[in-house]
PDB file of C-alpha atoms in Angstrom:
ATOM      1  CA  MET A1064      -3.599  13.392  19.068  1.00 68.00           C
ATOM      2  CA  ALA A1065       0.353  14.386  18.300  1.00 75.00           C
ATOM      3  CA  THR A1066      -0.671  17.428  20.974  1.00 79.00           C
ATOM      4  CA  ASN A1067      -1.542  14.477  23.646  1.00 87.00           C
ATOM      5  CA  LEU A1068       1.987  13.211  23.218  1.00 88.00           C
ATOM      6  CA  PRO A1069       5.269  13.735  25.506  1.00 90.00           C
ATOM      7  CA  ALA A1070       6.880  17.336  24.042  1.00 80.00           C
ATOM      8  CA  ASP A1071      10.313  14.485  23.338  1.00 88.00           C
ATOM      9  CA  CYS A1072       7.842  12.036  21.757  1.00 92.00           C
ATOM     10  CA  LEU A1073       8.141  12.056  17.756  1.00 92.00           C
ATOM     11  CA  LEU A1074       5.637  11.442  16.405  1.00 94.00           C
ATOM     12  CA  LEU A1075       6.138   9.586  12.534  1.00 94.00           C
ATOM     13  CA  LEU A1076       3.284   8.583  10.342  1.00 95.00           C
ATOM     14  CA  ASP A1077       4.018   6.524   6.892  1.00 95.00           C
ATOM     15  CA  GLU A1078       1.747   8.241   4.197  1.00 95.00           C
ATOM     16  CA  ALA A1079       2.779   5.971   1.853  1.00 95.00           C
ATOM     17  CA  TYR A1080       0.321   5.370   0.872  1.00 94.00           C
ATOM     18  CA  ILE A1081      -1.769   8.664   0.960  1.00 94.00           C
ATOM     19  CA  ASP A1082      -1.990   8.662  -2.629  1.00 92.00           C
ATOM     20  CA  LEU A1083      -4.124   6.613  -3.748  1.00 92.00           C
ATOM     21  CA  ALA A1084      -6.271   6.367  -0.196  1.00 89.00           C
ATOM     22  CA  PRO A1085      -9.667   8.150   0.102  1.00 85.00           C
ATOM     23  CA  ASP A1086      -9.432  12.047   0.532  1.00 85.00           C
ATOM     24  CA  GLY A1087      -9.742  13.187   4.147  1.00 86.00           C
ATOM     25  CA  THR A1088      -8.071   9.899   4.729  1.00 85.00           C
ATOM     26  CA  ALA A1089      -5.223  11.890   6.413  1.00 88.00           C
ATOM     27  CA  PRO A1090      -4.909  13.627   9.679  1.00 89.00           C
ATOM     28  CA  ASP A1091      -5.536  16.803  10.218  1.00 89.00           C
ATOM     29  CA  ILE A1092      -2.566  18.065  12.121  1.00 90.00           C
ATOM     30  CA  ALA A1093      -0.812  21.150  10.514  1.00 91.00           C
ATOM     31  CA  VAL A1094       2.390  20.879   8.924  1.00 91.00           C
ATOM     32  CA  ASP A1095       4.549  23.217  10.729  1.00 90.00           C
ATOM     33  CA  THR A1096       3.535  20.519  14.459  1.00 91.00           C
ATOM     34  CA  PRO A1097       6.760  20.535  16.102  1.00 90.00           C
ATOM     35  CA  ASN A1098       7.046  16.912  17.069  1.00 92.00           C
ATOM     36  CA  VAL A1099       5.062  15.818  14.028  1.00 94.00           C
ATOM     37  CA  ILE A1100       6.422  14.094  10.640  1.00 95.00           C
ATOM     38  CA  ARG A1101       4.580  12.767   7.677  1.00 95.00           C
ATOM     39  CA  LEU A1102       6.941  10.436   5.185  1.00 95.00           C
ATOM     40  CA  ARG A1103       5.892   9.398   2.356  1.00 94.00           C
ATOM     41  CA  THR A1104       6.650   8.199  -1.310  1.00 94.00           C
ATOM     42  CA  PHE A1105       6.579   7.964  -4.582  1.00 94.00           C
ATOM     43  CA  SER A1106       7.076   4.125  -4.961  1.00 93.00           C
ATOM     44  CA  LYS A1107       3.364   3.499  -4.742  1.00 93.00           C
ATOM     45  CA  GLY A1108       0.512   5.712  -7.035  1.00 93.00           C
ATOM     46  CA  HIS A1109       2.982   7.050  -8.533  1.00 94.00           C
ATOM     47  CA  GLY A1110       4.476   4.072  -9.564  1.00 91.00           C
ATOM     48  CA  MET A1111       8.254   5.532  -8.913  1.00 93.00           C
ATOM     49  CA  ALA A1112       9.511   2.233  -6.967  1.00 90.00           C
ATOM     50  CA  GLY A1113      12.412   2.081  -9.016  1.00 89.00           C
ATOM     51  CA  ALA A1114      13.413   5.565  -8.721  1.00 91.00           C
ATOM     52  CA  ARG A1115      13.498   5.510  -4.731  1.00 88.00           C
ATOM     53  CA  VAL A1116      11.533   9.010  -3.646  1.00 92.00           C
ATOM     54  CA  GLY A1117      10.649  10.070  -0.549  1.00 90.00           C
ATOM     55  CA  TYR A1118      10.228  12.325   1.637  1.00 90.00           C
ATOM     56  CA  ALA A1119       9.423  14.316   4.227  1.00 92.00           C
ATOM     57  CA  ILE A1120       7.028  16.512   6.059  1.00 94.00           C
ATOM     58  CA  GLY A1121       6.852  18.430   8.908  1.00 95.00           C
ATOM     59  CA  ALA A1122       8.147  21.456  10.168  1.00 94.00           C
ATOM     60  CA  ALA A1123      11.241  23.303   9.544  1.00 95.00           C
ATOM     61  CA  ASP A1124      13.416  22.817  11.866  1.00 92.00           C
ATOM     62  CA  VAL A1125      12.487  19.473  12.726  1.00 91.00           C
ATOM     63  CA  ILE A1126      13.371  18.619   8.944  1.00 92.00           C
ATOM     64  CA  ALA A1127      16.704  20.123   8.963  1.00 91.00           C
ATOM     65  CA  GLY A1128      17.827  17.553  10.537  1.00 87.00           C
ATOM     66  CA  PHE A1129      17.571  15.545   7.612  1.00 82.00           C
ATOM     67  CA  HIS A1130      20.810  17.162   6.348  1.00 82.00           C
ATOM     68  CA  LYS A1131      22.804  15.481   7.956  1.00 81.00           C
ATOM     69  CA  VAL A1132      21.979  12.192   6.492  1.00 74.00           C
ATOM     70  CA  ARG A1133      20.984  13.839   3.139  1.00 70.00           C
ATOM     71  CA  ASN A1134      24.819  13.137   1.612  1.00 69.00           C
ATOM     72  CA  HIS A1135      24.829   9.442   1.776  1.00 69.00           C
ATOM     73  CA  PHE A1136      21.222   9.119   0.660  1.00 68.00           C
ATOM     74  CA  GLY A1137      20.526  11.483  -1.743  1.00 73.00           C
ATOM     75  CA  MET A1138      18.565  10.554  -5.031  1.00 82.00           C
ATOM     76  CA  CYS A1139      19.174  11.551  -8.643  1.00 88.00           C
ATOM     77  CA  ARG A1140      18.660  13.944 -10.723  1.00 91.00           C
ATOM     78  CA  VAL A1141      16.352  11.801 -12.444  1.00 94.00           C
ATOM     79  CA  SER A1142      14.290  10.397  -9.928  1.00 93.00           C
ATOM     80  CA  GLN A1143      13.808  14.606  -9.004  1.00 93.00           C
ATOM     81  CA  ALA A1144      12.940  15.531 -11.956  1.00 95.00           C
ATOM     82  CA  GLY A1145      10.261  12.535 -11.609  1.00 95.00           C
ATOM     83  CA  ALA A1146       8.831  13.604  -8.879  1.00 95.00           C
ATOM     84  CA  LEU A1147       8.566  16.911 -10.045  1.00 95.00           C
ATOM     85  CA  ALA A1148       6.551  16.007 -13.633  1.00 96.00           C
ATOM     86  CA  ALA A1149       4.489  12.922 -10.905  1.00 95.00           C
ATOM     87  CA  LEU A1150       3.538  16.464  -9.061  1.00 93.00           C
ATOM     88  CA  GLN A1151       2.376  17.783 -11.551  1.00 96.00           C
ATOM     89  CA  ASP A1152       0.338  15.241 -13.752  1.00 95.00           C
ATOM     90  CA  SER A1153      -2.728  15.467 -11.238  1.00 93.00           C
ATOM     91  CA  ALA A1154      -4.848  14.059 -14.485  1.00 96.00           C
ATOM     92  CA  TRP A1155      -2.686  10.926 -13.645  1.00 94.00           C
ATOM     93  CA  ILE A1156      -2.764   9.699 -10.379  1.00 94.00           C
ATOM     94  CA  ASP A1157      -6.748  10.301 -10.432  1.00 94.00           C
ATOM     95  CA  HIS A1158      -6.652   8.567 -13.503  1.00 96.00           C
ATOM     96  CA  VAL A1159      -4.629   5.426 -11.501  1.00 95.00           C
ATOM     97  CA  ARG A1160      -6.999   6.196  -8.055  1.00 94.00           C
ATOM     98  CA  THR A1161     -10.122   5.332 -10.476  1.00 95.00           C
ATOM     99  CA  ALA A1162      -8.060   1.893 -11.943  1.00 96.00           C
ATOM    100  CA  ILE A1163      -7.121   0.704  -8.549  1.00 95.00           C
ATOM    101  CA  GLY A1164     -10.269   1.208  -7.237  1.00 94.00           C
ATOM    102  CA  THR A1165     -12.290  -0.656  -9.714  1.00 96.00           C
ATOM    103  CA  SER A1166      -9.876  -3.112  -9.160  1.00 97.00           C
ATOM    104  CA  ARG A1167     -10.278  -3.370  -5.890  1.00 96.00           C
ATOM    105  CA  ALA A1168     -13.990  -2.928  -5.626  1.00 97.00           C
ATOM    106  CA  ALA A1169     -13.563  -6.428  -8.065  1.00 98.00           C
ATOM    107  CA  ILE A1170     -11.068  -8.549  -5.984  1.00 98.00           C
ATOM    108  CA  GLY A1171     -13.636  -7.645  -3.300  1.00 98.00           C
ATOM    109  CA  ARG A1172     -16.264  -9.072  -5.100  1.00 98.00           C
ATOM    110  CA  ILE A1173     -15.061 -12.099  -6.084  1.00 98.00           C
ATOM    111  CA  ALA A1174     -13.402 -13.223  -2.695  1.00 98.00           C
ATOM    112  CA  ALA A1175     -17.434 -12.263  -1.720  1.00 98.00           C
ATOM    113  CA  ALA A1176     -18.166 -15.157  -4.269  1.00 98.00           C
ATOM    114  CA  HIS A1177     -16.623 -17.562  -2.485  1.00 98.00           C
ATOM    115  CA  GLY A1178     -17.335 -17.194   0.812  1.00 97.00           C
ATOM    116  CA  LEU A1179     -14.398 -14.903   1.590  1.00 98.00           C
ATOM    117  CA  THR A1180     -13.903 -11.575   3.436  1.00 97.00           C
ATOM    118  CA  ALA A1181     -11.993  -8.465   1.542  1.00 97.00           C
ATOM    119  CA  LEU A1182     -10.718  -6.474   4.343  1.00 96.00           C
ATOM    120  CA  PRO A1183     -10.912  -2.753   4.081  1.00 94.00           C
ATOM    121  CA  SER A1184      -8.910  -0.983   1.867  1.00 93.00           C
ATOM    122  CA  ALA A1185      -7.064   2.298   0.723  1.00 92.00           C
ATOM    123  CA  THR A1186      -4.144   0.907  -0.970  1.00 94.00           C
ATOM    124  CA  ASN A1187      -3.028  -0.390  -3.929  1.00 94.00           C
ATOM    125  CA  PHE A1188      -3.612  -3.991  -2.637  1.00 95.00           C
ATOM    126  CA  VAL A1189      -7.059  -6.106  -1.005  1.00 96.00           C
ATOM    127  CA  THR A1190      -6.101  -8.648   1.420  1.00 96.00           C
ATOM    128  CA  ILE A1191      -8.424 -11.798   1.594  1.00 97.00           C
ATOM    129  CA  ASP A1192      -9.101 -13.279   4.758  1.00 97.00           C
ATOM    130  CA  CYS A1193      -9.166 -16.794   4.202  1.00 97.00           C
ATOM    131  CA  GLY A1194     -11.310 -18.136   6.499  1.00 94.00           C
ATOM    132  CA  ARG A1195      -9.499 -21.031   8.388  1.00 95.00           C
ATOM    133  CA  ASP A1196      -6.079 -20.806  10.005  1.00 95.00           C
ATOM    134  CA  GLY A1197      -2.565 -19.581   8.179  1.00 94.00           C
ATOM    135  CA  ALA A1198      -2.179 -23.845   6.748  1.00 95.00           C
ATOM    136  CA  PHE A1199      -5.094 -23.237   4.801  1.00 97.00           C
ATOM    137  CA  ALA A1200      -4.234 -19.846   3.780  1.00 97.00           C
ATOM    138  CA  ARG A1201      -0.760 -20.526   2.846  1.00 96.00           C
ATOM    139  CA  ALA A1202      -2.656 -23.605   0.788  1.00 97.00           C
ATOM    140  CA  VAL A1203      -4.144 -20.930  -1.734  1.00 98.00           C
ATOM    141  CA  LEU A1204      -1.965 -18.993  -2.009  1.00 97.00           C
ATOM    142  CA  THR A1205       0.865 -21.867  -3.370  1.00 96.00           C
ATOM    143  CA  ALA A1206      -2.582 -23.230  -5.512  1.00 97.00           C
ATOM    144  CA  LEU A1207      -2.969 -19.593  -6.955  1.00 98.00           C
ATOM    145  CA  VAL A1208       0.804 -19.129  -7.894  1.00 96.00           C
ATOM    146  CA  ALA A1209       1.129 -21.996  -9.496  1.00 96.00           C
ATOM    147  CA  ASP A1210      -1.718 -20.860 -11.375  1.00 96.00           C
ATOM    148  CA  GLY A1211       0.499 -17.702 -12.317  1.00 95.00           C
ATOM    149  CA  ILE A1212      -1.088 -15.213  -9.841  1.00 95.00           C
ATOM    150  CA  PHE A1213       1.018 -13.708  -7.502  1.00 90.00           C
ATOM    151  CA  VAL A1214      -0.669 -13.040  -4.213  1.00 95.00           C
ATOM    152  CA  ARG A1215       1.836 -12.456  -1.007  1.00 94.00           C
ATOM    153  CA  MET A1216       0.941 -13.301   2.750  1.00 90.00           C
ATOM    154  CA  PRO A1217       0.714 -10.026   4.308  1.00 78.00           C
ATOM    155  CA  PHE A1218       0.571 -11.306   7.999  1.00 77.00           C
ATOM    156  CA  VAL A1219       2.173 -13.722  10.748  1.00 85.00           C
ATOM    157  CA  ALA A1220      -0.548 -15.754  13.140  1.00 84.00           C
ATOM    158  CA  PRO A1221      -3.807 -14.846  13.619  1.00 82.00           C
ATOM    159  CA  GLN A1222      -3.407 -12.779  10.785  1.00 85.00           C
ATOM    160  CA  ASP A1223      -1.283 -15.229   8.570  1.00 93.00           C
ATOM    161  CA  ARG A1224      -5.496 -16.530   7.334  1.00 95.00           C
ATOM    162  CA  CYS A1225      -5.405 -13.923   4.976  1.00 97.00           C
ATOM    163  CA  ILE A1226      -3.819 -13.598   1.140  1.00 97.00           C
ATOM    164  CA  ARG A1227      -3.078 -10.256  -0.127  1.00 96.00           C
ATOM    165  CA  VAL A1228      -3.497  -9.594  -3.862  1.00 97.00           C
ATOM    166  CA  SER A1229      -2.744  -7.071  -5.530  1.00 95.00           C
ATOM    167  CA  SER A1230      -4.366  -4.700  -8.124  1.00 95.00           C
ATOM    168  CA  GLY A1231      -4.353  -5.619 -11.558  1.00 95.00           C
ATOM    169  CA  THR A1232      -5.377  -5.084 -14.641  1.00 96.00           C
ATOM    170  CA  PRO A1233      -9.032  -6.461 -15.792  1.00 97.00           C
ATOM    171  CA  ASP A1234      -7.424  -8.783 -17.227  1.00 97.00           C
ATOM    172  CA  GLN A1235      -5.358  -9.605 -14.481  1.00 97.00           C
ATOM    173  CA  ILE A1236      -8.273  -9.564 -12.156  1.00 98.00           C
ATOM    174  CA  ALA A1237     -10.173 -11.800 -14.383  1.00 98.00           C
ATOM    175  CA  ALA A1238      -7.697 -14.507 -13.889  1.00 98.00           C
ATOM    176  CA  PHE A1239      -7.484 -14.127 -10.678  1.00 98.00           C
ATOM    177  CA  GLY A1240     -10.892 -14.623 -10.495  1.00 98.00           C
ATOM    178  CA  GLN A1241     -10.644 -18.045 -12.569  1.00 98.00           C
ATOM    179  CA  SER A1242      -8.080 -19.422 -10.293  1.00 98.00           C
ATOM    180  CA  LEU A1243      -9.770 -18.258  -6.986  1.00 98.00           C
ATOM    181  CA  PRO A1244     -12.313 -21.162  -7.119  1.00 98.00           C
ATOM    182  CA  GLN A1245     -10.024 -23.754  -7.818  1.00 97.00           C
ATOM    183  CA  ALA A1246      -6.873 -23.258  -5.554  1.00 98.00           C
ATOM    184  CA  LEU A1247      -9.325 -22.530  -2.925  1.00 98.00           C
ATOM    185  CA  ASP A1248     -10.545 -26.652  -3.420  1.00 97.00           C
ATOM    186  CA  ARG A1249      -6.942 -27.579  -3.568  1.00 96.00           C
ATOM    187  CA  ALA A1250      -6.618 -25.891  -0.070  1.00 96.00           C
ATOM    188  CA  LYS A1251      -9.445 -28.133   0.804  1.00 94.00           C
ATOM    189  CA  GLY A1252      -7.967 -31.114  -0.498  1.00 90.00           C
ATOM    190  CA  GLY A1253     -10.787 -31.097  -3.485  1.00 68.00           C
TER     191      GLY A1253
END
């Protein structure tokens, strides 16, 4: 992949969700490949969004370019300490991956039980195709939000026929499962 790019072209890989993806998901590209930078975050799998911890992986001379802006966008010591602690806590990230996987599977079963299609996911959310147009998906979303279920629409037309459901606790997923049939009925005008 990277070897097929022009020498002056830089490939940026957004690996924000890599901690939640199945093993072997990341492309097998050497860390020192000169035209590749992997961008990662502690916001997703590690749950440190408020700490604003992100990092880049790449060839040393390419990464050195970050020194030009690092002082303006540096991290505080608390965020640095939290990130280092998170890297050492492999049991926690394993727990998070398992819980999110369980949640994704439950969301998929709920969607299928109501004739909807859950798209494959390696993230902390599931995109559900509502099977109609964007207006219908927005009506489903509005009905779910009115029931206190937080969902989003991840796309613009023509993918706006989908809703995005975040992984959650078993109680939160059960609440989604109880609200979805009524939301679909309301969206259908029933």
